[in-house]
CSV table of C-alpha atoms and ligand atoms in Angstrom, one decimal:
chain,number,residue,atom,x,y,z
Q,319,UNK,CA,-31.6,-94.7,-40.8
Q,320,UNK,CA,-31.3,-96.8,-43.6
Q,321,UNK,CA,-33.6,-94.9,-46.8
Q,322,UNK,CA,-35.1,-98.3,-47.4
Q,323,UNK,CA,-36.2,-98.4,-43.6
Q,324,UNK,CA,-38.3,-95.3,-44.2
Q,325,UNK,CA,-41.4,-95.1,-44.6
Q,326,UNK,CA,-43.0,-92.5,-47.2
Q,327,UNK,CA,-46.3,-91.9,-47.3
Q,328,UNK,CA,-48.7,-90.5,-49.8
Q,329,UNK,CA,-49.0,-87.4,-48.3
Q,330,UNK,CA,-47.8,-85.3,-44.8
Q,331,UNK,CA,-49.9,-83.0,-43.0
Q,332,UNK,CA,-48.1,-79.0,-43.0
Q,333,UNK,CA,-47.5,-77.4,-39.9
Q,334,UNK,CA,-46.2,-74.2,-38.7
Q,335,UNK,CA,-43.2,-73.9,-36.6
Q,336,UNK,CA,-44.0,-75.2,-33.1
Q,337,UNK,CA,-43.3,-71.9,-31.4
Q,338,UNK,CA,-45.5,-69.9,-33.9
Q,339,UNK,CA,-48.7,-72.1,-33.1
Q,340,UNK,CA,-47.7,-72.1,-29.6
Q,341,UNK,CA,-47.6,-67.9,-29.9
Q,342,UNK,CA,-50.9,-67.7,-31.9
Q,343,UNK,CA,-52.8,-70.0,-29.4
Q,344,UNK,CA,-51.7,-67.6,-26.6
Q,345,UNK,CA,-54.2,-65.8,-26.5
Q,346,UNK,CA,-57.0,-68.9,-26.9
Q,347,UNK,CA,-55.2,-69.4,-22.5
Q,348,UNK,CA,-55.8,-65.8,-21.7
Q,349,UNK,CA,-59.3,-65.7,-22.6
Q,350,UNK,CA,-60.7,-69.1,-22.3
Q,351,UNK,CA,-62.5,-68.4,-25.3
Q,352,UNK,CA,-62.0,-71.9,-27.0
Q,353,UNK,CA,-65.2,-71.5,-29.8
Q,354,UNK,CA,-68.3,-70.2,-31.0
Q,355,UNK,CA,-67.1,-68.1,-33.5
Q,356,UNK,CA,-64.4,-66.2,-30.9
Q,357,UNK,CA,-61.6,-63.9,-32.2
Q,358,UNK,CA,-59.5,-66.3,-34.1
Q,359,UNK,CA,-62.4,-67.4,-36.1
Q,360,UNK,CA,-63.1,-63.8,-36.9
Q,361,UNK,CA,-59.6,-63.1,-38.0
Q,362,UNK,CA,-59.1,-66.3,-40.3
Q,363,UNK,CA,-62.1,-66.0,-42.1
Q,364,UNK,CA,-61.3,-62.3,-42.9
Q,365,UNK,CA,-58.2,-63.3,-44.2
Q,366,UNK,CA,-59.4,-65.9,-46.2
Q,367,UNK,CA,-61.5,-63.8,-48.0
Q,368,UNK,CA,-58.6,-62.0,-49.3
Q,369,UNK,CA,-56.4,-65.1,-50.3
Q,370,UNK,CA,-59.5,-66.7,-51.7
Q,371,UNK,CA,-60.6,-63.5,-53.4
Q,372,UNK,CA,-64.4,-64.5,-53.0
Q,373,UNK,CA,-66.9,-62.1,-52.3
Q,374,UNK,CA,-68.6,-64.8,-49.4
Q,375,UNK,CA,-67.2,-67.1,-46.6
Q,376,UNK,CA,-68.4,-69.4,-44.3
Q,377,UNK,CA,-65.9,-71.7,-41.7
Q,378,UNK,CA,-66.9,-74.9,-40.7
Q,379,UNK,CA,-65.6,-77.6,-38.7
Q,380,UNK,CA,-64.5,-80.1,-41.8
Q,381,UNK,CA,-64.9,-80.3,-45.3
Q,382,UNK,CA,-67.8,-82.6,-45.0
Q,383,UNK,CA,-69.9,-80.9,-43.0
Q,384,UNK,CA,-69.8,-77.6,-45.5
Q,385,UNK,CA,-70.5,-79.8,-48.0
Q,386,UNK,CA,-73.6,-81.0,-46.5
Q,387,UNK,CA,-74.4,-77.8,-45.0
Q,388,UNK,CA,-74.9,-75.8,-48.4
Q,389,UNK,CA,-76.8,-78.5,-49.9
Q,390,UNK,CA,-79.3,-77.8,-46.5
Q,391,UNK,CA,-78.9,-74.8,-46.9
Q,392,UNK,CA,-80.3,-73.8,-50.8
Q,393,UNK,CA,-83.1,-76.2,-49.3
Q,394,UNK,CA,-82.5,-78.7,-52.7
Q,395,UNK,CA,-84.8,-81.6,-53.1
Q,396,UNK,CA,-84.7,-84.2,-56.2
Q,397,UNK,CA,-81.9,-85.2,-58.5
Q,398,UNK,CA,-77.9,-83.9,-58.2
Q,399,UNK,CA,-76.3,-84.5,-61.7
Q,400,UNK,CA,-72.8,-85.2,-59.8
Q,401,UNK,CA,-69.4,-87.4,-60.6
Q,402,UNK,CA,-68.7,-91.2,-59.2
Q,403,UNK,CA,-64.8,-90.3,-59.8
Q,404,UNK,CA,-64.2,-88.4,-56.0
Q,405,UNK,CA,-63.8,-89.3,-52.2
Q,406,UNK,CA,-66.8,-91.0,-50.6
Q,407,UNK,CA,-67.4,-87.5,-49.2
Q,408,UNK,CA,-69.1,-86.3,-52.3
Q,409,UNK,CA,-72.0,-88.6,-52.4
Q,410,UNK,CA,-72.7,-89.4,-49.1
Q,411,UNK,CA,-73.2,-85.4,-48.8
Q,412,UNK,CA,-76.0,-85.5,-51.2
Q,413,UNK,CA,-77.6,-88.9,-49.9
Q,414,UNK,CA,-77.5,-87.8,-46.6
Q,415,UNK,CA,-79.4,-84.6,-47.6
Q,416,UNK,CA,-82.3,-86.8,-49.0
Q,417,UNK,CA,-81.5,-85.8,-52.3
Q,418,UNK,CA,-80.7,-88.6,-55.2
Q,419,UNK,CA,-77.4,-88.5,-56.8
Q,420,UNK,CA,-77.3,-88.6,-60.8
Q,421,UNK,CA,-74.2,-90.1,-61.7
Q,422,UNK,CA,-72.4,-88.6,-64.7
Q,423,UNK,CA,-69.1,-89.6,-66.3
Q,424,UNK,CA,-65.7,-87.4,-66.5
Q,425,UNK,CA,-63.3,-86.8,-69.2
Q,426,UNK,CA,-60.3,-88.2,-69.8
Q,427,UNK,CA,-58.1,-85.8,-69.7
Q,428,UNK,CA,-58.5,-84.6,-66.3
Q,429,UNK,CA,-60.9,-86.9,-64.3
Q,430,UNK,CA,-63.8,-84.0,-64.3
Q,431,UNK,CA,-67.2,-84.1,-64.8
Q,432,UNK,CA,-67.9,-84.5,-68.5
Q,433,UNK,CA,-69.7,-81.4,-69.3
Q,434,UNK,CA,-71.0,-82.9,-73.1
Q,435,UNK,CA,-73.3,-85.6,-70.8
Q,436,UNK,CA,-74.4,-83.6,-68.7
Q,437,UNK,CA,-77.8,-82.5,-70.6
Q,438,UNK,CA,-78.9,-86.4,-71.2
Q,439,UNK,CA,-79.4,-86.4,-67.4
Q,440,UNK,CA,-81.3,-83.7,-66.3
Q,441,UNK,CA,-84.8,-84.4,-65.7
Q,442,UNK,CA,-87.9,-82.3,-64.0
Q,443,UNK,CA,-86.2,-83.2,-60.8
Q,444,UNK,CA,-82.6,-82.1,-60.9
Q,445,UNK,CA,-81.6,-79.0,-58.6
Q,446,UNK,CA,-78.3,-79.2,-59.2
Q,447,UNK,CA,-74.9,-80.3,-60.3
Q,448,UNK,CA,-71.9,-80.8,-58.0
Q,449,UNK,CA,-68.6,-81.2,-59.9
Q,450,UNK,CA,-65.4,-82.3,-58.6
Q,451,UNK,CA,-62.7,-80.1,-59.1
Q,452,UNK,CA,-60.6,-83.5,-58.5
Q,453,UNK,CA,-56.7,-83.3,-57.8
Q,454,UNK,CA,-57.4,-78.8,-57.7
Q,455,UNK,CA,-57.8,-79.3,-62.0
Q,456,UNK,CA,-60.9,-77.0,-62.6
Q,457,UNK,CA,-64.1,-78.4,-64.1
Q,458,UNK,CA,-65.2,-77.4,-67.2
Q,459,UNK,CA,-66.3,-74.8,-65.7
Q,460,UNK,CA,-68.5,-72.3,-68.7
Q,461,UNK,CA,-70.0,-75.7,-69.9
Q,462,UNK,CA,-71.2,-76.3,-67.0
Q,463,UNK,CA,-72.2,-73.1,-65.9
Q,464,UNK,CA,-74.1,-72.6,-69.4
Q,465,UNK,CA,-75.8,-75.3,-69.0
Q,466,UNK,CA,-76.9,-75.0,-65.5
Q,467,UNK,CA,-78.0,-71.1,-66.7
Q,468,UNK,CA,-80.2,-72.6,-69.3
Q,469,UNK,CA,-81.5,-75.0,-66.8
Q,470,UNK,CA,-82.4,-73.0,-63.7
Q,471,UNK,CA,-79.7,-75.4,-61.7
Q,472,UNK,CA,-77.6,-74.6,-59.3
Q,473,UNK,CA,-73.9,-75.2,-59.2
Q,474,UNK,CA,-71.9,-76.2,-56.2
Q,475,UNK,CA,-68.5,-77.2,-56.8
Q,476,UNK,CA,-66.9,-80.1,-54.1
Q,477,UNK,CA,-63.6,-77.6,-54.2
Q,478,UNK,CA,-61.9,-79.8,-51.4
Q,479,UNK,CA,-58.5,-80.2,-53.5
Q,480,UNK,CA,-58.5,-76.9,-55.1
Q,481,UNK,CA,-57.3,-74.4,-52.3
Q,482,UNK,CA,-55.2,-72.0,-53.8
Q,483,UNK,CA,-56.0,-72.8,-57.2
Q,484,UNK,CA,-57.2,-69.5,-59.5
Q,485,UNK,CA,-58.7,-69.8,-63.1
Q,486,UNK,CA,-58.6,-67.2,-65.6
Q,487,UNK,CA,-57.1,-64.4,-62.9
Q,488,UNK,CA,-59.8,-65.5,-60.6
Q,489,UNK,CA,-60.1,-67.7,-57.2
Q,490,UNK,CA,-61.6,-71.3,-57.7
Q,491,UNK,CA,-64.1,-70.3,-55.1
Q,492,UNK,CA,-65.7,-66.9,-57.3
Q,493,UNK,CA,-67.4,-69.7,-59.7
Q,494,UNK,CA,-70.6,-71.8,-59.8
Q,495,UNK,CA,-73.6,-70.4,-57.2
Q,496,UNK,CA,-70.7,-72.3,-54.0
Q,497,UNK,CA,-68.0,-73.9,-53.5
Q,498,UNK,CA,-67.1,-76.3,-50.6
Q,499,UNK,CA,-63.5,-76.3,-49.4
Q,500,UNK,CA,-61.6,-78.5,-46.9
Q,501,UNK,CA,-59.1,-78.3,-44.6
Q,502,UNK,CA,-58.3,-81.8,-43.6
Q,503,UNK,CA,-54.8,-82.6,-42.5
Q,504,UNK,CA,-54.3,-84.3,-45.6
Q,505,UNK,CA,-54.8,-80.9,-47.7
Q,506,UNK,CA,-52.6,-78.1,-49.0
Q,507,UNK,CA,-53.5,-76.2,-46.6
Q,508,UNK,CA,-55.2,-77.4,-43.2
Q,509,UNK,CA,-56.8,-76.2,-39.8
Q,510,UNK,CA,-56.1,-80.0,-38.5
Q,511,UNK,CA,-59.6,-81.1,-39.6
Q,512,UNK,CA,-61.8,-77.8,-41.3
Q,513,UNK,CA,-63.4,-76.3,-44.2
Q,514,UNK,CA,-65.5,-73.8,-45.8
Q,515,UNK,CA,-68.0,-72.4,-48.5
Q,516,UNK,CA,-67.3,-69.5,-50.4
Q,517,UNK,CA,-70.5,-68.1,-52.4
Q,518,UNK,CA,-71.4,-65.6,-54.7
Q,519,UNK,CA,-75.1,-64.4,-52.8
Q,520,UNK,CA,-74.3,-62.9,-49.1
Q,521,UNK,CA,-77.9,-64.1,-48.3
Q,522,UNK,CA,-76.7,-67.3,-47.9
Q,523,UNK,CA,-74.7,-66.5,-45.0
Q,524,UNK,CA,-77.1,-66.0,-42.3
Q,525,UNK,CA,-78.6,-69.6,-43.7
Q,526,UNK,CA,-75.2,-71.3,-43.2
Q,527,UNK,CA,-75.3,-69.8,-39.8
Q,528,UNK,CA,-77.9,-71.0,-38.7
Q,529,UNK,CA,-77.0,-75.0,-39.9
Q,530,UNK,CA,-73.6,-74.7,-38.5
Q,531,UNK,CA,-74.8,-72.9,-35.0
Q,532,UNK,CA,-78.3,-75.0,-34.0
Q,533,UNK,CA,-80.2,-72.2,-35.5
Q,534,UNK,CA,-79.5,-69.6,-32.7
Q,535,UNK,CA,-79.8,-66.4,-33.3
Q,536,UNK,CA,-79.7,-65.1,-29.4
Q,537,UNK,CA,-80.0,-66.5,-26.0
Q,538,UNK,CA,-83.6,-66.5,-26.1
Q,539,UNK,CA,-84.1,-67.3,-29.7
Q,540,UNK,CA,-83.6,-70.1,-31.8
Q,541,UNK,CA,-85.1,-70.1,-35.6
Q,542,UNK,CA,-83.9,-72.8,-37.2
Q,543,UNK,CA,-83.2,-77.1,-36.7
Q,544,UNK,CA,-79.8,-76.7,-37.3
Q,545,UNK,CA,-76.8,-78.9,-36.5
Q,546,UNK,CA,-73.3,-77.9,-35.1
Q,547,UNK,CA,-70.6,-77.4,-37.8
Q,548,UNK,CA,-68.5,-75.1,-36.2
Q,549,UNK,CA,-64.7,-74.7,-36.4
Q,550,UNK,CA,-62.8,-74.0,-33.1
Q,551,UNK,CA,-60.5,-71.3,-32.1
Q,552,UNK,CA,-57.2,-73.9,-32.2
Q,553,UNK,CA,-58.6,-75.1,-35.7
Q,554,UNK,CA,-58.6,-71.4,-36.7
Q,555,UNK,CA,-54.9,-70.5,-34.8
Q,556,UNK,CA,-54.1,-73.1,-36.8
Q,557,UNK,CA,-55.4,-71.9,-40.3
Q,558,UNK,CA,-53.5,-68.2,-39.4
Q,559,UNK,CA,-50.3,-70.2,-39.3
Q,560,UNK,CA,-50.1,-72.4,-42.4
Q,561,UNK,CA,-51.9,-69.2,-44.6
Q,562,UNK,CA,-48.7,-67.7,-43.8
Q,563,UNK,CA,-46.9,-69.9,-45.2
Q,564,UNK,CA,-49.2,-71.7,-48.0
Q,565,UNK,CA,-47.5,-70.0,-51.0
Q,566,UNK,CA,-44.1,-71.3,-50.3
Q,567,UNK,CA,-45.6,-74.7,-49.3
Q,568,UNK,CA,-47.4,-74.7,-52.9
Q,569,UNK,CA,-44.0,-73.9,-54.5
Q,570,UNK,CA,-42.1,-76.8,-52.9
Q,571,UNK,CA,-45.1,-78.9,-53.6
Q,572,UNK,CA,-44.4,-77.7,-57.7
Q,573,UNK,CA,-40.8,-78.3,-57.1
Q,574,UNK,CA,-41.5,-82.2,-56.5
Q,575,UNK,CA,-44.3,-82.7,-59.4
Q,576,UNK,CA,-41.9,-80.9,-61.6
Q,577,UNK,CA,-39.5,-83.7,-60.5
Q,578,UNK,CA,-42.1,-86.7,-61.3
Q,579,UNK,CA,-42.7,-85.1,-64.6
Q,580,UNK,CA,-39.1,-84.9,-65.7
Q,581,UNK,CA,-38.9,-88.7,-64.5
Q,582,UNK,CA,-42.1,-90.1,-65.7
Q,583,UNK,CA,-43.3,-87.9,-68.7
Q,584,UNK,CA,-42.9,-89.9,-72.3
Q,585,UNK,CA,-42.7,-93.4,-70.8
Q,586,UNK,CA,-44.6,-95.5,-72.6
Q,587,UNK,CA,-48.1,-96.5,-70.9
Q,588,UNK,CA,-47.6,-94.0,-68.4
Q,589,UNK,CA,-50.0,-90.7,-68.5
Q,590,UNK,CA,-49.5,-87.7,-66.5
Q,591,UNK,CA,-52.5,-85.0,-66.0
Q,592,UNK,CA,-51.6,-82.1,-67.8
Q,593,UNK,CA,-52.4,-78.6,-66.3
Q,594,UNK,CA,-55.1,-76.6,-68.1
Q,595,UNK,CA,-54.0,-73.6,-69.7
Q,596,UNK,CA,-55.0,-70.1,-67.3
Q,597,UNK,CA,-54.6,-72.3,-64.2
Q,598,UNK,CA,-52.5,-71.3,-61.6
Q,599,UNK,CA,-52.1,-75.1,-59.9
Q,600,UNK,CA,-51.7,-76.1,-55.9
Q,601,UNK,CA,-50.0,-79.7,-56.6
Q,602,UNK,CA,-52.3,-81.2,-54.8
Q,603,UNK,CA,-51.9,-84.6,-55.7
Q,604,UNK,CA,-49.8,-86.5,-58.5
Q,605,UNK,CA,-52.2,-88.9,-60.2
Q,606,UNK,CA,-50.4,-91.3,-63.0
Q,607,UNK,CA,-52.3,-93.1,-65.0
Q,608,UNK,CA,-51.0,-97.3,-66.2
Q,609,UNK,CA,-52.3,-97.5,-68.9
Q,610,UNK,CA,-51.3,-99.8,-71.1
Q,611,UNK,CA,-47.5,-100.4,-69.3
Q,612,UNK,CA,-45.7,-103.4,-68.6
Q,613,UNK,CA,-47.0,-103.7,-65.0
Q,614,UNK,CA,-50.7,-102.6,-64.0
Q,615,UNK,CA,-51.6,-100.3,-61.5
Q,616,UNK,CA,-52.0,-102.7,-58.9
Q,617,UNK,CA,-48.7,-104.4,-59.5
Q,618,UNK,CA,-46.8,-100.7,-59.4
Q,619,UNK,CA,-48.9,-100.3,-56.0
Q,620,UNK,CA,-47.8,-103.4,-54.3
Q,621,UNK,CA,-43.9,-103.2,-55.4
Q,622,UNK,CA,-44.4,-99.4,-54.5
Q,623,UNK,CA,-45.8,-100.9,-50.6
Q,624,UNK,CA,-43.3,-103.5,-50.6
Q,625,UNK,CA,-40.4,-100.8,-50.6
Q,626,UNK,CA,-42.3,-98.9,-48.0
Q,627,UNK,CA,-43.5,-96.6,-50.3
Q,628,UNK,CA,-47.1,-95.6,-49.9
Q,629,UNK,CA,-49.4,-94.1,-52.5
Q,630,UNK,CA,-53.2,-94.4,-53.1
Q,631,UNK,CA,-55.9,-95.2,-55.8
Q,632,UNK,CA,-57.7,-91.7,-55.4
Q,633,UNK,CA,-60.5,-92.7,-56.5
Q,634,UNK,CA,-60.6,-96.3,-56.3
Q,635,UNK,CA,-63.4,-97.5,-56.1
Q,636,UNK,CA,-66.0,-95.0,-57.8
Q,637,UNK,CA,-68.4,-93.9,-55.2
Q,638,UNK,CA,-71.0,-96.1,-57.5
Q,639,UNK,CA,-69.4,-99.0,-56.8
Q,640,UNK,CA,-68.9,-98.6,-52.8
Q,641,UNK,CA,-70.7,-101.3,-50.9
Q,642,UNK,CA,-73.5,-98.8,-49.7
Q,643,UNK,CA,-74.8,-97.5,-52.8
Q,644,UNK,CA,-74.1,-100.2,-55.5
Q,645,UNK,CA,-77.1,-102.1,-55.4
Q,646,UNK,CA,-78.5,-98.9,-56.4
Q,647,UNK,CA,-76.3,-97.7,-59.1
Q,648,UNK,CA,-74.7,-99.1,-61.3
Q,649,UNK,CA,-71.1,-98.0,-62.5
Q,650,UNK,CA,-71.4,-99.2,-66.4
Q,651,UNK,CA,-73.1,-95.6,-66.7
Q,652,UNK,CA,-69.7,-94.0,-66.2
Q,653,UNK,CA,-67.2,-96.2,-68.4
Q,654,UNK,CA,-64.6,-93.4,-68.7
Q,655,UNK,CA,-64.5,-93.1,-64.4
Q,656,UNK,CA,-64.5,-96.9,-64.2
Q,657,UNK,CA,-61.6,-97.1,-66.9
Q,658,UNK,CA,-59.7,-94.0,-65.0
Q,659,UNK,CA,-60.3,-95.8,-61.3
Q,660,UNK,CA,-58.6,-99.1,-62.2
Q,661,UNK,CA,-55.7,-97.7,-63.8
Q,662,UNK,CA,-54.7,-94.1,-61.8
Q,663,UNK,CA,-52.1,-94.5,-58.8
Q,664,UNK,CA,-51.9,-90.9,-56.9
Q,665,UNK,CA,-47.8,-91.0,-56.2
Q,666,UNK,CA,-46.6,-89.4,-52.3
Q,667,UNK,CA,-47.0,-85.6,-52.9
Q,668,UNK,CA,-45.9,-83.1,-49.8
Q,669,UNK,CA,-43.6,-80.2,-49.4
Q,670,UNK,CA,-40.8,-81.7,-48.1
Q,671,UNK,CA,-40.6,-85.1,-49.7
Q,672,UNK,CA,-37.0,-84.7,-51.0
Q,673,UNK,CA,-36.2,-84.7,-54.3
Q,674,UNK,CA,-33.7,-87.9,-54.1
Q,675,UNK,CA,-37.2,-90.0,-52.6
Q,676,UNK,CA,-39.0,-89.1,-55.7
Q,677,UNK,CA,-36.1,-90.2,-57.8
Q,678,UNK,CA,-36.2,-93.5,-55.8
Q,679,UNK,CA,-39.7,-93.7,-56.0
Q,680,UNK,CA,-39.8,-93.0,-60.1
Q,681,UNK,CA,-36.9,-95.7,-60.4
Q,682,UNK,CA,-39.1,-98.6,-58.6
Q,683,UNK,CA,-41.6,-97.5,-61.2
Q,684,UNK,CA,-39.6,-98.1,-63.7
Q,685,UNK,CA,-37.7,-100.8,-63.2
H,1084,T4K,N1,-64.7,-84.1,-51.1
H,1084,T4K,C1,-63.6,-84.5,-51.6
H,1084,T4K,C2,-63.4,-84.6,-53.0
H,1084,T4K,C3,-62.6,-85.0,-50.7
H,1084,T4K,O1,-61.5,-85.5,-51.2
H,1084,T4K,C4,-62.8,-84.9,-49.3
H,1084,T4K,C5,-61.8,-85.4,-48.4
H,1084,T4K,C6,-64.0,-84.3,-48.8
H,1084,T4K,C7,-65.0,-83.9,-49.8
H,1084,T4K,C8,-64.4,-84.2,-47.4
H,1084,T4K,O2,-63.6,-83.2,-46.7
H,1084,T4K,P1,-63.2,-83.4,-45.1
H,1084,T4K,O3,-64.5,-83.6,-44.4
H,1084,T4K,O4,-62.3,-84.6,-45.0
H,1084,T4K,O5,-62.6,-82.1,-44.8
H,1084,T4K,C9,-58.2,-88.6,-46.8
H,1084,T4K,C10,-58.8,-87.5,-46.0
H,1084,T4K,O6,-59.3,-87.9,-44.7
H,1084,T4K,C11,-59.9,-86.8,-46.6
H,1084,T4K,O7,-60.0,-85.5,-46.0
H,1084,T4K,C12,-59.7,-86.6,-48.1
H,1084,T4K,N2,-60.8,-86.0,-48.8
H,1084,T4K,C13,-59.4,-87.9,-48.8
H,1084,T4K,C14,-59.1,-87.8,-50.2
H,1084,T4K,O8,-58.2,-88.4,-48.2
H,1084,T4K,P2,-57.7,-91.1,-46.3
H,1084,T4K,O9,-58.6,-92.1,-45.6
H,1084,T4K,O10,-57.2,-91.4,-47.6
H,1084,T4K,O11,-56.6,-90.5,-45.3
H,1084,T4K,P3,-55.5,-91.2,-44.4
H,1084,T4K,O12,-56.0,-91.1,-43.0
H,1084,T4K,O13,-55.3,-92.6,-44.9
H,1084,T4K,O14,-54.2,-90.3,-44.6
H,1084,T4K,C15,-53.4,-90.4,-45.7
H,1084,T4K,C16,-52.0,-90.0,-45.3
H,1084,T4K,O15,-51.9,-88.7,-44.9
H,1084,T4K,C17,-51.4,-90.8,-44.2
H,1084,T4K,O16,-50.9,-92.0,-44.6
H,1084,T4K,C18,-50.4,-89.9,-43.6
H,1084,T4K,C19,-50.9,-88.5,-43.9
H,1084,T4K,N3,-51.6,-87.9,-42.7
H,1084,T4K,C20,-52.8,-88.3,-42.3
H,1084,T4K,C21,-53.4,-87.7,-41.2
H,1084,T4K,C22,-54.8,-88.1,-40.8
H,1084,T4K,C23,-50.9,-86.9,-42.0
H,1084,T4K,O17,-49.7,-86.6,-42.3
H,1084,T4K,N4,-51.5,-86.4,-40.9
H,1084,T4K,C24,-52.7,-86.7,-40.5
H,1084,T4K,O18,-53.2,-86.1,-39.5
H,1084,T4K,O19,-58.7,-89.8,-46.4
């Protein structure tokens, strides 16, 4: 096939082996046990304790749905101080939880909630805050956490880009009160569709239960309006295979960014995110900024499309701008996410996008 007749896309889900899904789901046909929180389940959130390193975990059956869950399931009401700059996910998760989202603006440097206007918004009625760890680049996470200590607030962080990402020796999921993590083909690291919340109190657990599981307790006995959220035996056979392999799949992942950094880095009115110092990174995505180069964004985007290249404005627009809440909100509150959203292209980012694409890609960019 001719490499211009290919089609690259921003991203490419991860899969195991065919034979090694087909080994772990063996046992899924003997039993017949397909869900409800079988064996599978069991086993994969065991072991993601131990890559996460958090003391707490909860599986659910996407990202989303975790995300809504914890907000349920601390039983918040009022104001979430929170970050336009992220997937529609984000706010529709506190909306849809009757709570109000407070829209606060992110830094520069690395698209996360702005820790140093953070205090100008909290009022009598804010619960919470719910950063962003957006493209896996940690929040500023003691700000924050200082703040939300002097406050009585709680701290959930949307972690859905940050598996595998540690800070200071530590998992991403050991800070804040939660953290929600998903597992969406699109990720790192994927159960097909999937997610989870680690957390630091084990008291929440039985809570998340009972939102994820209809609020049953026992055959007899249900204690709780809960919803279903559960993830299935297939989604967990499939999280047993790709944590097997997740480290080398962040490795190739650094491989290719290291590429678009040695292309891209020093071009004038082109920015690159820089990784924080004691971060150990999971390439998640490859945002560029255009800032102030020859061609805008959307120009790069559409000569990028035209050459069957596909990338994406994560997170174009800001969620305060989407049709359903901006008559509501309004984005001149957040000038910094506004300025970041028109400019930032994220670039295809997967583990086996070769090396020789990415030189093809950077070339259209530059020429
Ligand atoms: N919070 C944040 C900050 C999030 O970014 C997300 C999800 C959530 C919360 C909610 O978590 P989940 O409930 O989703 O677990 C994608 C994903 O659907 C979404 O999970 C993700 N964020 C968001 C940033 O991106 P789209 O609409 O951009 O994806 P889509 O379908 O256009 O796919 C992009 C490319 O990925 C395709 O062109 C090819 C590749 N792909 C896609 C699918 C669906 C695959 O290779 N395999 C696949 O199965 O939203």
């Amino acid at each position: 096939m001719d490499k211009m007749d290919k089609t690259i896309p921003v991203t490419r889900s991860s899969m195991p082996d065919f034979q090694e899904y087909m080994k772990e789901i063996r046992d899924i046909w003997d039993s017949k046990w397909l869900t409800n929180m079988g064996i599978k389940h069991q086993q994969f959130e065991n072991q993601l304790l131990d890559y996460l390193g958090v003391p707490n975990v909860t599986l659910f059956n996407n990202g989303h749905y975790a995300l809504e869950s914890v907000l349920e399931a601390y039983g918040l009401m009022g104001e979430v101080i929170t970050t336009p700059f992220t997937f529609s996910s984000t706010t529709h998760a506190i909306v849809r939880k009757g709570l109000k989202p407070v829209f606060c603006d992110i830094k520069f440097e690395d698209c996360t909630l702005d820790p140093d206007k953070i205090e100008a918004l909290i009022t009598d009625r804010t619960c919470a805050i719910l950063p962003v760890h957006v493209y896996g680049n940690p929040c500023h996470i003691e700000a924050i956490e200082k703040l939300a200590k002097k406050h009585s607030l709680r701290v959930i962080y949307d972690a859905a880009h940050a598996f595998g990402v540690s800070y200071k020796g530590n998992g991403i999921g050991c800070y804040g009160d939660a953290s929600m993590f998903s597992f969406h083909a699109t990720k790192v690291f994927n159960t097909i569709e999937g997610g989870a919340v680690t957390y630091k109190e084990s008291s929440l657990g039985p809570i998340l239960d009972n939102v994820k599981n209809f609020g049953i307790k026992g055959p007899e006995t249900v204690e709780y309006s809960g919803g279903n959220g559960k993830m299935n035996e297939f989604q967990a056979a499939m999280g047993i295979c790709n944590l097997r392999h997740v480290e080398s799949e962040i490795a190739r992942r650094k491989i290719v960014s290291e590429r678009y950094v040695a292309q891209l880095e020093g071009i004038e009115g082109i920015k690159l995110t820089k990784i924080k110092r004691d971060v150990n990174h999971n390439y998640s995505y490859f945002p560029v900024l255009f800032d102030g180069y020859k061609k805008s964004r959307d120009e790069v985007f559409e000569e990028l499309c035209r050459n069957a290249i596909m990338t994406r404005k994560y997170f174009y627009p800001l969620t305060n701008r989407l049709a359903c809440y901006k008559e509501t909100y309004r984005s001149e509150t957040t000038p910094v996410a506004t300025y970041v959203a028109d400019r930032v292209l994220t670039l295809p980012l997967y583990a086996d996008l070769e090396l020789e694409d990415v030189d093809r890609i950077c070339g259209i960019i530059k020429n």
